[in-house]
Amino acid sequence: MNLSGKIALVTGAGTGIGKGVAIGLARQGAKVAVHYNRSDAGAKDTLEQIQAIGGDAIIVQANVQNKDEIVRMVKEVVDHYGRIDVLVSNAALQLNYRFFEHDETTFDRMMQTNLKGYWQCIQAVVPYMKQQQSGRIMLMSSIHGKRPGDFDVVYSMTKGGIRMLGREAAVELGKYGITVNTLEPGAVDVGKQSARESKPFLDEAEVKRRKPNEFLKKFPMGRVGKPADVASLVCFLASDESEFITGSAIRLDGASVHL
Amino acid sequence: MNIHNKTVFVTDADSRSGQAIVQSLADAGARFILNSTSDGKNIEDIVARMQQQGLKFIVINVDLCQRAAIAKALEQATEEVGSVDVLIHNNNLVKPASVEHSSEETFFEVLNYNAKSALMCTQAAGEIMAANKSGKIIYVSSIHAEKPTGSSFVYSASKGAVKMLSHEAALTLGRDGVQVNTIELGPVEGDNDRFASEVSHLYEDYQYKVPSTELGTYEDLANLVLFLASDASRYMNGSDIRMDGGFLMHYLDVKMNKPWPEGGAT
């Protein structure tokens, strides 16, 4: 996949999937704006890994709950690189609160980041992509945009919202030559880097109940996903070859939903 | 389909869908907690009829984005109409909102009215139902939980969120004997105005995209609500029921059963 000359912005690229995606894009020749909000050390590491493979990247910081900061961030990218071809909206919050633990405030915070933040990143790049009459927007959702995860009701609600945001944006922005697709990874091994305030994914009792590797029985290929798996799909969707793919949601979960 | 003496909490009872649902369930002998932002003014006819029928009901007007306020209202209603058995979340606010130009204010107005309220009502009513080991939760949603509107992205996003709430609640509350389902209602009279769009032609000739060429009504909706609220639907849980007369099966506007003008289309 040749992405040389393309300029990509990846939000939440200091950790996890975002880091893998940023590095993957750079490996194919794209110049990458590595966004972070609080993971400054993580963003620096992503930058260094890109530079180590001879890639070109910059770091941009913004709180994606704040539209002004998003607009300023996108302007920084365009000021530096002259254009913006690819947006990967990926910075999201997953608190793992149980069903009745969520309240008005946690709902607001998660919607602010996961849904409003994704939408306002689109709003911020559209003026540039419209002028270019081309652009590639990818929304990092999850299999939990379509099926429940049973670990965080509001997380799934935000992903259900993103599912429709992706479709609406695709039908609305197609006339500008902009494609919009949603990615639905299943479990991805991101090491121990989840949000600081997140509760454990499973209760202690549930962890004890499970046999070692029981989880993997749900994965026909015997492994969970890697950030690099997601990066491969992002690179394809960023390439010239994927021009007619828009409004799609692509699941990449190793067929775990089918077991 | 017996819901006699079941206590049904209906949100936005003032709406056309709300009124049709209340009428239908009242005829089946239900009791009601009706949330009405007009304090009952817009449903005076229905209220008068229920009084004649000797049905128990109360009209409340609480902020559905405040879980504690909802919980308190349900608690206070218990003495008069009993503990809540059925929640019918029926909030459907549609406001024009394009991805490109919508304001943050509109975004939150629609999202909170439709989706935040759904979570707060589900938590407040679901806690009571789970304790009783029995209950029904029904979300009156829309085909736009799946089909883009081209006019209000935040409406469809809010309904996408409610769909996932329904799936999660079907698991969490399902373990305590509660069934949770969503109705994805298709076009009814007036939806061409509600979803008027420069981007999508979905509602152009929309009546003729329904294979029978007959639009649905809120009475059709009420019939399905009655089924989902009754014991007859005890094995329905976590379902999304599209009720649109086959509208969404339509593709590329071909073979519409539309009366063409004399001499063929121009």
XYZ file of N, CA and C in Angstrom, chain B residues 3 7-13 17-18 21-22 25 32-33 35 64 84-91 121 125 129 136-140 181 183 221-222 225-226 228-229:
123
model
N -52.495 -7.391 30.013
C -51.709 -6.454 30.824
C -52.624 -5.771 31.835
N -48.680 -1.906 35.759
C -48.374 -0.473 35.852
C -47.355 -0.090 34.790
N -47.762 0.817 33.921
C -46.976 1.157 32.741
C -46.501 2.610 32.818
N -45.199 2.777 32.734
C -44.599 4.122 32.751
C -44.338 4.528 31.298
N -45.004 5.569 30.826
C -44.862 6.007 29.434
C -44.214 7.392 29.393
N -43.124 7.517 28.654
C -42.510 8.843 28.515
C -43.068 9.549 27.281
N -43.000 10.835 27.301
C -43.596 11.685 26.263
C -44.999 11.208 25.876
N -45.850 11.140 26.891
C -47.236 10.719 26.660
C -47.971 11.727 25.777
N -47.412 9.267 19.167
C -47.150 7.854 19.464
C -47.543 7.545 20.908
N -47.206 8.445 21.819
C -47.533 8.248 23.230
C -49.042 8.127 23.434
N -50.382 4.796 22.169
C -49.976 3.692 23.048
C -50.835 3.676 24.316
N -51.030 4.851 24.898
C -51.811 4.927 26.143
C -53.259 4.483 25.886
N -53.291 0.601 25.511
C -53.037 -0.128 26.748
C -54.114 0.139 27.801
N -51.311 3.543 34.771
C -50.291 4.377 34.133
C -49.582 5.355 35.054
N -48.323 5.524 34.720
C -47.571 6.698 35.164
C -47.205 7.406 33.868
N -45.591 10.462 31.837
C -44.780 11.682 31.892
C -45.232 12.622 30.782
N -36.393 13.772 32.577
C -36.026 12.377 32.326
C -34.523 12.186 32.198
N -43.794 -0.178 39.230
C -43.740 -0.151 37.757
C -43.413 -1.542 37.178
N -44.241 -1.974 36.228
C -44.040 -3.264 35.551
C -43.477 -3.087 34.151
N -43.847 -1.990 33.515
C -43.485 -1.779 32.116
C -42.964 -0.347 31.927
N -41.816 -0.225 31.279
C -41.330 1.104 30.871
C -41.463 1.203 29.355
N -42.132 2.256 28.909
C -42.179 2.518 27.472
C -41.473 3.846 27.230
N -40.229 3.721 26.767
C -39.462 4.935 26.485
C -39.797 5.370 25.073
N -40.370 6.540 24.972
C -41.029 6.966 23.743
C -40.566 8.374 23.356
N -39.285 8.653 23.609
C -38.770 9.997 23.306
C -38.165 10.022 21.908
N -34.012 6.486 32.538
C -35.289 5.805 32.785
C -35.072 4.308 32.986
N -36.213 2.635 36.419
C -37.282 1.629 36.371
C -36.695 0.219 36.458
N -37.716 -3.134 38.677
C -38.114 -4.379 38.009
C -37.188 -5.533 38.403
N -40.854 -5.314 31.912
C -40.729 -5.161 30.462
C -40.225 -3.747 30.167
N -39.256 -3.672 29.282
C -38.800 -2.356 28.839
C -38.894 -2.313 27.326
N -39.534 -1.282 26.812
C -39.746 -1.149 25.369
C -39.274 0.240 24.939
N -38.371 0.256 23.976
C -37.946 1.546 23.424
C -38.662 1.765 22.102
N -39.363 2.873 21.989
C -39.968 3.232 20.714
C -38.908 3.989 19.929
N -36.775 -4.765 24.773
C -36.852 -4.812 23.309
C -37.002 -3.425 22.711
N -38.466 -1.177 19.279
C -39.282 -1.130 18.062
C -38.684 -0.080 17.136
N -48.248 0.781 15.750
C -47.199 0.800 16.771
C -47.754 0.313 18.107
N -48.914 0.860 18.478
C -49.511 0.527 19.778
C -49.811 -0.969 19.887
N -46.577 -2.609 20.759
C -46.234 -2.268 22.139
C -47.036 -3.147 23.102
N -48.313 -3.306 22.794
C -49.176 -4.131 23.647
C -48.646 -5.559 23.739
N -45.514 -6.545 23.242
C -44.236 -6.574 23.962
C -44.410 -6.305 25.453
N -45.507 -5.639 25.813
C -45.755 -5.339 27.229
C -46.426 -6.511 27.935
